[in-house]
XYZ file of C-alpha atoms in Angstrom:
678
model
C -12.792 19.419 -12.616
C -10.397 22.043 -13.919
C -9.398 23.108 -10.425
C -8.839 19.495 -9.378
C -6.688 18.837 -12.440
C -4.543 21.881 -11.618
C -4.204 20.680 -8.026
C -3.135 17.280 -9.367
C -0.397 18.991 -11.393
C 0.767 20.949 -8.347
C 0.749 17.808 -6.211
C 2.580 15.794 -8.870
C 5.363 18.381 -9.199
C 5.830 18.935 -5.470
C 5.638 15.264 -4.454
C 7.937 14.217 -7.317
C 10.604 16.719 -6.290
C 10.217 15.921 -2.591
C 10.403 12.201 -3.316
C 13.462 12.590 -5.499
C 15.210 14.661 -2.860
C 14.272 12.487 0.125
C 15.283 9.211 -1.549
C 18.533 10.729 -2.815
C 19.325 11.966 0.677
C 18.658 8.544 2.179
C 20.859 6.895 -0.441
C 23.727 9.210 0.352
C 23.349 8.818 4.099
C 23.271 5.022 3.825
C 26.517 5.111 1.848
C 25.286 3.496 -1.357
C 27.829 3.960 -4.150
C 26.939 4.644 -7.761
C 27.826 1.067 -8.630
C 25.522 -0.300 -5.934
C 22.779 2.060 -7.069
C 23.101 0.876 -10.671
C 23.045 -2.756 -9.535
C 19.964 -2.172 -7.429
C 18.099 -0.372 -10.224
C 19.048 -2.277 -13.381
C 19.280 -5.918 -12.512
C 22.914 -6.515 -11.470
C 22.539 -8.113 -8.103
C 19.158 -9.580 -8.862
C 18.607 -13.255 -9.543
C 16.551 -12.284 -12.573
C 17.488 -9.622 -15.114
C 15.664 -6.379 -15.602
C 12.903 -6.914 -18.192
C 13.530 -5.359 -21.536
C 10.097 -4.050 -22.419
C 9.174 -0.567 -21.284
C 6.035 -1.549 -19.405
C 7.929 -4.061 -17.324
C 10.766 -1.620 -16.697
C 8.384 0.739 -14.948
C 7.713 -1.965 -12.393
C 11.312 -1.935 -11.233
C 12.484 1.508 -12.234
C 12.959 3.650 -15.258
C 14.830 2.328 -18.225
C 18.565 1.702 -17.957
C 18.651 2.167 -14.210
C 18.101 5.915 -14.077
C 16.146 5.458 -10.840
C 12.711 4.620 -9.453
C 9.760 5.420 -11.689
C 7.729 8.570 -11.314
C 4.962 6.795 -9.397
C 7.384 5.598 -6.728
C 8.940 9.058 -6.448
C 5.536 10.709 -6.047
C 4.613 8.201 -3.343
C 7.867 8.920 -1.514
C 7.149 12.637 -1.859
C 3.635 12.131 -0.539
C 5.117 10.600 2.606
C 7.503 13.549 2.947
C 4.716 16.087 2.396
C 2.547 14.329 4.992
C 5.282 14.492 7.630
C 6.024 18.119 6.723
C 2.351 19.144 7.009
C 2.021 17.514 10.432
C 5.129 19.185 11.818
C 3.975 22.533 10.418
C 0.569 22.083 12.085
C 2.328 22.001 15.457
C 3.470 25.579 14.807
C 0.300 27.098 13.355
C -2.298 26.913 10.627
C -1.404 24.979 7.488
C -2.042 27.399 4.664
C -0.114 29.933 2.604
C 3.052 29.876 4.733
C 3.092 26.072 4.685
C 2.860 26.034 0.894
C 5.626 28.627 0.624
C 7.844 26.375 2.742
C 6.841 23.394 0.614
C 7.864 25.176 -2.576
C 11.172 26.167 -0.982
C 11.878 22.530 -0.104
C 11.049 21.481 -3.658
C 13.385 24.130 -5.065
C 16.165 22.933 -2.757
C 15.588 19.348 -3.862
C 15.681 20.340 -7.533
C 18.900 22.273 -6.992
C 20.669 19.451 -5.138
C 19.507 16.742 -7.558
C 19.672 18.715 -10.804
C 21.960 16.225 -12.576
C 19.833 13.215 -11.690
C 16.665 15.109 -12.614
C 18.111 15.999 -16.014
C 18.686 12.304 -16.712
C 15.253 11.179 -15.549
C 12.833 10.006 -18.216
C 9.093 9.659 -17.833
C 7.453 6.658 -19.453
C 4.203 7.117 -21.400
C 3.325 10.671 -20.242
C 0.334 10.785 -22.610
C -1.274 7.820 -20.837
C -0.664 9.435 -17.444
C -2.211 12.685 -18.686
C -5.394 10.924 -19.834
C -5.522 9.025 -16.556
C -5.143 12.293 -14.623
C -8.060 13.837 -16.532
C -10.221 10.791 -15.789
C -9.482 10.912 -12.063
C -9.866 14.683 -11.956
C -13.375 14.131 -13.295
C -14.104 11.514 -10.616
C -12.627 13.621 -7.813
C -14.580 16.735 -8.794
C -18.005 15.200 -8.103
C -19.712 12.270 -6.445
C -20.776 11.223 -2.985
C -19.490 13.117 0.048
C -18.858 10.506 2.715
C -21.105 10.738 5.784
C -18.140 11.028 8.162
C -16.628 13.820 6.068
C -19.506 16.124 7.027
C -19.523 14.638 10.539
C -15.899 15.387 11.480
C -13.407 15.115 8.579
C -14.196 18.601 7.291
C -14.015 20.093 10.792
C -10.680 18.344 11.476
C -9.209 19.753 8.272
C -10.497 23.255 9.021
C -8.947 23.191 12.495
C -5.604 22.316 10.878
C -6.019 25.027 8.246
C -6.905 27.671 10.829
C -4.996 26.864 14.013
C -2.882 23.836 13.238
C -3.772 22.144 16.496
C -5.528 22.854 19.805
C -4.962 20.962 23.084
C -7.952 18.875 24.128
C -9.795 19.333 20.842
C -11.316 15.875 21.319
C -13.256 17.270 24.287
C -15.242 19.407 21.843
C -16.160 16.306 19.827
C -14.583 12.896 20.426
C -14.326 12.255 16.670
C -11.951 15.219 16.399
C -9.582 13.073 18.461
C -9.412 10.514 15.639
C -6.130 11.901 14.466
C -5.050 11.044 10.918
C -2.076 12.405 9.020
C -4.369 12.365 5.974
C -6.146 15.433 7.358
C -2.898 17.407 7.630
C -2.007 16.433 4.050
C -5.478 17.475 2.879
C -5.107 20.842 4.627
C -1.754 21.410 2.920
C -3.301 21.009 -0.534
C -6.774 22.454 0.210
C -5.904 26.019 -0.925
C -8.440 27.412 1.543
C -6.092 30.388 2.018
C -7.124 31.633 -1.441
C -10.475 32.636 0.024
C -12.671 30.251 -1.937
C -13.667 26.757 -1.000
C -11.502 24.198 0.760
C -10.532 21.638 -1.888
C -10.238 17.970 -1.021
C -8.385 16.316 -3.900
C -5.676 14.329 -2.078
C -7.582 11.042 -2.012
C -8.152 11.361 -5.751
C -4.453 12.010 -6.381
C -3.475 8.960 -4.345
C -6.048 6.929 -6.290
C -4.456 8.220 -9.503
C -1.025 6.940 -8.431
C -2.425 3.530 -7.478
C -4.298 3.349 -10.808
C -1.111 4.126 -12.750
C 0.681 1.364 -10.852
C -2.198 -1.095 -11.260
C -2.492 -0.631 -15.018
C 0.929 -2.246 -15.393
C -0.898 -5.568 -15.334
C -1.891 -4.861 -18.954
C 1.583 -6.130 -19.878
C 0.229 -9.676 -19.604
C -1.880 -9.026 -22.709
C 1.395 -8.399 -24.570
C 2.810 -11.802 -23.696
C 4.235 -11.360 -20.183
C 3.530 -14.139 -17.711
C 0.989 -13.252 -14.981
C 2.624 -12.638 -11.615
C 1.367 -12.378 -8.046
C 1.693 -8.602 -8.168
C -0.705 -8.570 -11.126
C -3.404 -10.190 -8.992
C -2.804 -7.539 -6.339
C -3.110 -4.897 -9.071
C -6.404 -6.430 -10.119
C -7.633 -6.118 -6.538
C -6.592 -2.464 -6.501
C -8.486 -1.813 -9.733
C -11.572 -3.437 -8.215
C -11.352 -1.023 -5.284
C -10.733 1.971 -7.564
C -13.841 1.158 -9.573
C -15.763 0.951 -6.285
C -14.700 4.359 -4.929
C -14.608 6.261 -8.224
C -17.685 8.258 -7.211
C -16.577 8.528 -3.554
C -12.950 9.691 -3.702
C -14.163 13.284 -3.631
C -14.273 12.825 0.147
C -11.133 13.276 2.294
C -11.931 10.126 4.331
C -8.889 8.615 6.049
C -10.112 5.132 5.068
C -9.335 5.863 1.411
C -5.803 7.018 2.190
C -5.040 3.925 4.257
C -6.564 1.442 1.817
C -4.959 2.976 -1.271
C -1.593 3.201 0.464
C -1.836 -0.452 1.542
C -2.663 -1.566 -1.994
C 0.373 0.256 -3.332
C 2.613 -1.131 -0.574
C 1.710 -4.764 -1.230
C 1.871 -4.395 -5.015
C 5.364 -2.905 -4.941
C 6.583 -5.365 -2.319
C 5.398 -8.280 -4.463
C 7.081 -6.746 -7.508
C 10.370 -6.577 -5.572
C 10.327 -10.181 -4.397
C 9.254 -11.363 -7.852
C 12.454 -9.999 -9.345
C 14.359 -11.180 -6.258
C 15.739 -7.763 -5.448
C 18.990 -8.100 -3.500
C 19.305 -4.494 -2.375
C 17.803 -3.707 1.016
C 17.050 -0.091 0.069
C 13.741 -0.482 -1.843
C 12.383 -2.789 0.862
C 13.380 -0.303 3.558
C 11.730 2.521 1.601
C 8.482 0.527 1.481
C 8.757 -0.065 5.226
C 8.855 3.732 5.665
C 5.691 3.928 3.565
C 4.105 1.356 5.885
C 4.837 3.627 8.859
C 3.140 6.512 7.056
C 0.102 4.326 6.276
C -0.224 3.582 9.999
C -0.362 7.345 10.629
C -3.226 7.509 8.110
C -5.154 4.993 10.198
C -3.795 3.288 13.293
C -5.637 0.044 12.547
C -3.121 -0.641 9.743
C -0.413 -1.404 12.318
C 0.021 -5.028 11.151
C 1.347 -3.770 7.807
C 4.578 -2.990 9.655
C 5.365 -6.707 9.385
C 6.779 -6.024 5.907
C 9.732 -4.421 7.701
C 10.894 -7.930 8.652
C 12.441 -8.261 5.176
C 14.753 -5.207 5.185
C 15.556 -5.609 8.879
C 16.623 -9.211 8.279
C 18.723 -8.225 5.256
C 20.498 -5.433 7.137
C 21.189 -7.440 10.269
C 22.360 -10.457 8.279
C 24.902 -8.266 6.470
C 25.725 -6.451 9.727
C 24.811 -3.110 8.149
C 24.053 -1.394 11.451
C 24.522 2.129 10.090
C 21.680 1.941 7.539
C 19.592 -0.025 10.046
C 19.685 2.750 12.638
C 19.250 5.399 9.942
C 16.008 3.838 8.719
C 14.899 3.293 12.308
C 15.423 7.004 12.952
C 13.530 7.799 9.722
C 10.594 5.661 10.870
C 10.537 7.478 14.204
C 10.655 10.812 12.361
C 7.625 9.809 10.283
C 5.686 8.648 13.333
C 6.735 11.463 15.701
C 4.356 14.253 14.550
C 1.443 11.817 14.476
C 2.098 10.734 18.070
C 2.651 14.316 19.232
C -0.620 15.383 17.659
C -2.363 12.437 19.363
C -1.184 13.603 22.769
C -2.071 17.251 22.156
C -5.522 16.484 20.759
C -6.565 13.894 23.343
C -3.955 13.493 26.085
C -3.543 9.838 25.023
C -0.772 8.330 22.895
C -3.143 6.095 20.903
C -6.682 7.418 21.244
C -9.204 5.877 21.891
C -7.030 3.030 23.220
C -6.401 3.670 26.916
C -4.147 0.705 27.723
C -1.082 2.968 27.413
C -1.568 5.769 29.942
C 1.517 8.001 30.108
C 0.258 11.567 30.546
C -1.860 13.615 32.946
C -2.489 16.875 31.090
C -5.461 18.974 32.088
C -6.932 18.638 28.596
C -6.857 14.831 28.693
C -10.076 13.132 27.572
C -11.497 11.227 30.568
C -10.779 7.499 30.393
C -14.460 6.636 30.661
C -15.283 8.765 27.633
C -12.406 7.253 25.596
C -13.356 3.684 26.511
C -16.997 4.293 25.605
C -15.880 5.728 22.273
C -13.727 2.668 21.532
C -16.567 0.282 22.378
C -18.955 2.208 20.151
C -16.601 1.825 17.180
C -16.184 -1.905 17.785
C -19.888 -2.751 18.051
C -20.713 -0.567 15.053
C -18.262 -2.575 12.986
C -19.898 -5.818 14.150
C -23.264 -4.719 12.867
C -25.135 -3.568 15.968
C -25.326 -0.448 18.138
C -25.889 -1.777 21.662
C -22.626 -0.913 23.438
C -23.568 -3.166 26.364
C -22.884 -6.142 24.056
C -19.274 -5.089 23.511
C -17.921 -8.123 25.378
C -20.112 -10.625 23.519
C -18.190 -13.578 22.007
C -17.559 -13.802 18.273
C -20.072 -16.626 17.981
C -22.813 -14.232 19.135
C -22.443 -11.685 16.365
C -20.494 -13.277 13.506
C -23.508 -14.864 11.755
C -25.523 -11.652 11.666
C -22.431 -9.710 10.663
C -21.707 -12.040 7.738
C -25.302 -12.056 6.504
C -25.270 -8.266 6.572
C -22.469 -8.062 4.001
C -22.995 -7.612 0.273
C -22.925 -10.622 -2.045
C -19.490 -9.845 -3.465
C -18.019 -9.159 -0.043
C -19.388 -12.494 1.198
C -17.549 -14.221 -1.644
C -14.312 -12.466 -0.766
C -14.707 -13.365 2.903
C -15.212 -17.040 2.041
C -12.071 -16.943 -0.097
C -10.227 -15.359 2.824
C -11.407 -18.179 5.071
C -10.063 -20.716 2.584
C -6.836 -18.746 2.242
C -5.841 -19.284 5.881
C -5.339 -23.087 5.761
C -4.613 -22.976 2.033
C -1.703 -20.588 2.477
C -0.226 -22.730 5.253
C -0.400 -25.877 3.099
C 1.016 -24.024 0.112
C 3.913 -22.678 2.162
C 4.816 -26.099 3.552
C 4.744 -27.637 0.065
C 6.719 -24.786 -1.481
C 9.298 -24.804 1.303
C 9.783 -28.552 0.988
C 10.178 -28.230 -2.779
C 12.714 -25.415 -2.460
C 14.732 -27.347 0.114
C 14.759 -30.413 -2.117
C 15.964 -28.297 -5.017
C 18.771 -26.774 -2.979
C 19.786 -30.173 -1.615
C 20.059 -31.728 -5.077
C 21.955 -28.746 -6.426
C 24.292 -28.648 -3.448
C 25.182 -32.317 -3.904
C 25.870 -31.782 -7.584
C 28.072 -28.756 -6.959
C 30.227 -30.788 -4.588
C 31.323 -32.908 -7.543
C 34.273 -32.007 -9.673
C 33.609 -28.789 -11.564
C 34.617 -30.426 -14.830
C 35.844 -33.910 -15.711
C 37.101 -35.165 -19.043
C 35.018 -37.746 -20.875
C 35.194 -39.346 -24.322
C 33.488 -36.332 -25.861
C 35.085 -33.583 -23.801
C 34.532 -32.009 -20.357
C 31.606 -33.308 -18.293
C 29.582 -30.785 -16.334
C 28.347 -31.452 -12.770
C 24.839 -31.797 -14.190
C 25.840 -34.651 -16.496
C 27.914 -36.359 -13.831
C 24.995 -36.142 -11.390
C 22.676 -37.790 -13.910
C 25.212 -40.425 -15.040
C 25.664 -41.644 -11.462
C 21.992 -42.481 -11.254
C 20.770 -39.612 -9.124
C 17.988 -38.885 -11.604
C 17.129 -35.812 -13.590
C 18.257 -32.375 -12.473
C 15.858 -30.132 -10.602
C 15.271 -26.666 -11.950
C 14.538 -23.766 -9.631
C 12.341 -21.180 -11.328
C 13.968 -17.887 -10.403
C 11.188 -15.947 -12.124
C 9.070 -16.600 -9.024
C 9.509 -15.134 -5.530
C 10.879 -17.352 -2.809
C 8.444 -19.206 -0.559
C 9.537 -17.325 2.566
C 9.138 -13.905 0.949
C 5.721 -14.805 -0.414
C 4.735 -16.197 2.984
C 5.764 -12.887 4.572
C 3.350 -10.996 2.305
C 0.539 -13.482 2.828
C 1.195 -13.573 6.563
C 1.085 -9.773 6.732
C -2.261 -9.736 4.940
C -3.794 -12.489 7.068
C -2.552 -10.927 10.318
C -4.022 -7.592 9.243
C -7.257 -9.351 8.299
C -7.477 -11.052 11.699
C -6.685 -7.838 13.580
C -9.401 -6.005 11.652
C -11.960 -8.772 12.183
C -11.378 -9.016 15.933
C -11.536 -5.257 16.523
C -13.938 -3.366 14.246
C -14.864 -5.490 11.190
C -16.620 -2.832 9.149
C -15.822 -3.589 5.495
C -14.714 -0.080 4.597
C -12.227 -0.147 7.489
C -10.416 -3.239 6.225
C -11.544 -3.989 2.682
C -7.920 -3.906 1.506
C -7.155 -6.990 3.612
C -10.354 -8.718 2.506
C -9.667 -8.109 -1.192
C -5.903 -8.601 -1.251
C -5.943 -11.821 0.790
C -8.382 -13.319 -1.717
C -6.686 -12.020 -4.865
C -3.159 -12.978 -3.779
C -4.342 -16.450 -2.714
C -5.942 -16.955 -6.134
C -2.678 -15.784 -7.649
C -0.753 -18.387 -5.657
C -2.953 -21.126 -7.054
C -2.761 -19.911 -10.649
C 0.831 -18.742 -10.999
C 3.038 -20.857 -8.750
C 5.187 -23.406 -10.555
C 7.013 -25.887 -8.383
C 10.476 -26.995 -9.571
C 10.211 -29.606 -12.308
C 12.539 -32.432 -13.329
C 14.570 -31.803 -16.461
C 17.106 -34.073 -18.135
C 18.587 -31.661 -20.636
C 21.425 -29.736 -19.035
C 21.263 -27.122 -21.790
C 17.927 -25.911 -20.409
C 17.651 -23.434 -17.506
C 19.378 -25.129 -14.573
C 20.488 -23.974 -11.186
C 24.091 -24.973 -11.705
C 25.955 -21.876 -12.869
C 27.417 -22.316 -16.316
C 30.088 -19.777 -15.414
C 31.632 -22.224 -12.935
C 31.647 -24.917 -15.582
C 33.329 -22.615 -18.105
C 36.009 -21.642 -15.588
C 36.727 -25.292 -14.768
C 37.290 -26.536 -18.326
C 36.711 -25.932 -21.997
C 33.343 -26.037 -23.675
C 32.093 -29.492 -24.600
C 33.011 -30.564 -28.154
C 30.071 -30.761 -30.515
C 28.539 -34.094 -31.423
C 27.953 -35.286 -34.939
C 24.591 -34.450 -36.462
C 23.507 -38.074 -36.396
C 24.374 -38.483 -32.716
C 22.566 -35.261 -31.915
C 19.401 -36.388 -33.702
C 19.567 -39.738 -31.939
C 20.016 -38.085 -28.541
C 17.182 -35.677 -29.223
C 14.881 -38.566 -30.168
C 15.750 -40.396 -26.972
C 15.127 -37.286 -24.903
C 11.794 -36.681 -26.634
C 10.600 -40.173 -25.781
C 11.929 -40.139 -22.238
C 9.610 -39.915 -19.188
C 11.263 -36.634 -18.192
C 10.402 -35.119 -21.566
C 6.816 -36.304 -21.220
C 6.592 -34.750 -17.777
C 8.043 -31.528 -19.147
C 5.486 -31.454 -21.972
C 2.639 -32.028 -19.530
C 3.954 -29.295 -17.260
C 4.203 -26.929 -20.223
C 0.622 -27.656 -21.254
C -0.555 -27.127 -17.684
C 1.297 -23.830 -17.498
C -0.247 -22.688 -20.790
C -3.697 -23.612 -19.520
C -3.157 -21.703 -16.263
C -1.955 -18.639 -18.169
C -5.079 -18.834 -20.334
C -7.242 -18.979 -17.223
C -5.441 -15.931 -15.804
C -5.913 -13.957 -19.012
C -9.599 -14.859 -19.214
C -10.096 -13.989 -15.538
C -8.375 -10.605 -15.922
C -10.143 -9.742 -19.164
C -13.638 -10.674 -18.010
C -13.181 -8.865 -14.729
C -11.887 -5.657 -16.315
C -14.585 -5.587 -19.001
C -17.325 -6.227 -16.423
C -16.136 -3.502 -14.040
C -15.623 -1.000 -16.855
C -19.130 -1.541 -18.167
C -20.697 -1.506 -14.687
C -18.856 1.647 -13.583
C -19.518 3.351 -16.912
C -23.245 2.633 -16.686
C -23.312 3.897 -13.106
C -21.522 7.118 -14.038
C -23.884 7.742 -16.954
C -26.854 7.299 -14.633
C -25.388 9.793 -12.135
C -24.083 12.277 -14.701
C -24.335 15.928 -13.721
C -23.487 18.737 -16.105
C -21.696 20.584 -13.314
C -18.385 20.877 -11.461
C -16.375 21.411 -14.664
C -14.495 24.331 -13.063
C -14.721 23.939 -9.292
C -14.892 20.807 -7.191
C -18.066 19.775 -5.409
C -17.974 21.411 -1.989
C -18.836 19.948 1.378
C -22.549 19.824 2.105
C -24.249 22.622 4.054
C -26.410 22.069 7.144
C -28.658 23.987 9.476
C -26.836 24.652 12.739
C -27.652 26.249 16.087
C -25.208 28.757 17.639
C -24.343 28.863 21.342
C -21.607 30.494 23.419
C -18.873 29.200 25.719
C -16.705 31.728 27.570
C -17.522 34.437 25.031
C -16.820 32.300 21.936
C -19.524 31.222 19.506
C -19.850 27.511 18.764
C -22.382 25.573 16.688
C -24.173 22.256 16.911
C -26.328 20.392 14.417
C -29.908 21.591 14.118
C -30.992 18.074 13.126
C -29.005 14.882 12.900
C -25.311 15.063 13.772
C -23.573 16.538 10.686
C -22.364 20.140 10.546
C -20.094 20.183 7.479
C -17.237 22.643 6.948
C -18.766 26.133 7.094
C -20.054 26.182 10.690
C -16.816 26.497 12.658
C -16.183 25.406 15.322
C -18.992 22.903 15.594
C -19.991 19.526 17.000
C -23.072 17.282 16.753
C -24.353 18.367 20.166
C -23.527 21.190 22.612
C -20.080 20.479 24.036
C -19.350 20.018 27.722
C -16.128 21.998 27.816
C -14.506 25.118 29.154
C -11.798 27.194 27.518
C -8.145 26.808 28.541
C -7.410 30.397 27.557
C -8.719 33.351 25.636
C -8.043 31.903 22.180
C -9.478 28.775 20.594
C -5.905 27.712 19.926
C -5.374 27.363 23.686
C -7.692 24.392 23.608
C -10.408 22.925 25.801
C -10.897 21.041 29.035
C -13.670 18.538 29.594
C -16.325 19.877 31.955
C -19.198 17.498 32.570
C -21.109 20.080 34.615
C -20.986 22.711 31.868
C -24.288 23.425 30.119
């Protein structure tokens, strides 16, 4: 636990500095001025102001517009460190030299951003410290994932030792399942110290997502529940689930945790109606990195529609091409490693066939590998049934899921038509609101009446058009919300039609359900209001510029008007809407509280039952297995003595004797597939 906590500190410092430097560099290259930066960070240029309370400020940035919060900076730095580790692996082993270069980059970032760093303020460091200790405990022990001892550990050791080797997938096809998470894990494994290879990166990422998710506690201090809070609740559910598993460096955890963070922050941006393209574009870069964690997350790139649309609408072609180049930079080392490891651009997908290297995995082997993954996810192992229709396997697949997962899947099924109906209703309501407001704004900005200037709102009502329609700007727009829901449902469909194993796509299963529930419980359609002094869409600034403020009425007239308004149908509708909103908020609070208490008690009881008085200094290591040595071209290899797992120590190894021949004298020269080799 102690070693993991120290690694967390090292990761926090390096990723924070890298994130600060990379985001500052992007801001300067995109030409954002200090005024634009302040507007983007502290509410000027948003349709809703920056919240005043500290907990809410962390959702949009640090207080007073200093910049993004520490969680966002660490996530940005994690992306930078991932890209750096992959590029370094193309040159050699990722170890001491890679960490020296990392520290040099951090020092350069601190030097270039020293003024901004001096002004940065961390919020609630004591809470983050306690959270870090909790997750260091969870990451130091627990269940080592089956696939970690099958090929994750070997993949990381290859990166630590050689960086990369052409045709490595010929040794074991699973070693061709390239993930940038393995390069990141090698960077922070500290295997070069001569002890064990640590695997704490998944735990650190879980720590960041937990810190972001705990912001939903603001609703217990009076804040209204938002869609992002339901996404945070889904993330907490997943964190409780993997608390005793995040010790493993499985790429699934990196992808799922990254996707949770992406959707939560994107929802938080559209909830405050962020007008700056920059934070959306930064999240799109995170989406690219998540795809390099696991290629099946490709549908998450749909979130880029938002910043791309904003940039093209404003004809900001410079920033558009800059972020496009940044996305290519993030993806480039992942694609290069794919080609070197397997000879294919997207292994095991063989539809795109661009190369003919001698180390290329044969197409038949790659196709068989892809089919094996698909049928395994559907709940059976007979590869000959790969082409079976969905109707053949879906019933058995569904019945094979856990009770809770079945419930989530049923909610997802309801979310597909439900989201479409919600979007149509919300879009119609928004259009009606804009139409009414547009008609009112066409009237004279201010006209003189017996009691003073008349606002467009009053004139609109006096002419018999009915009560004004209020647009609730505390909610995200229908199109932005539909983009998030569409991204989740597209990802869910892609996962289901390819390899629907729950751990591969649980983030889509959980988030689709939680966000859909949030839509039902939090959305407030525009309501009719007759009192122009209440929140209305007509800008009071325009009214003030057009004429003087309305003269005050006598106290008797005011009381009479108030009585009439209280007894009016509009007032009754407003009261009913207020009661409904209070009831929905109570339901949200009860739902959140019961869920959190239940999961805390369940996870606590599970941890007490599994408690081991061990791993207080060092992290639990990979498991050890009996292996059988054999030689190929004078080099010693190993295969599993029983089963198919070999762990980390036996290197290089594979489940069975490999059918390969060496491409050169060194292991770094790689391997060529040789079916005749025994």
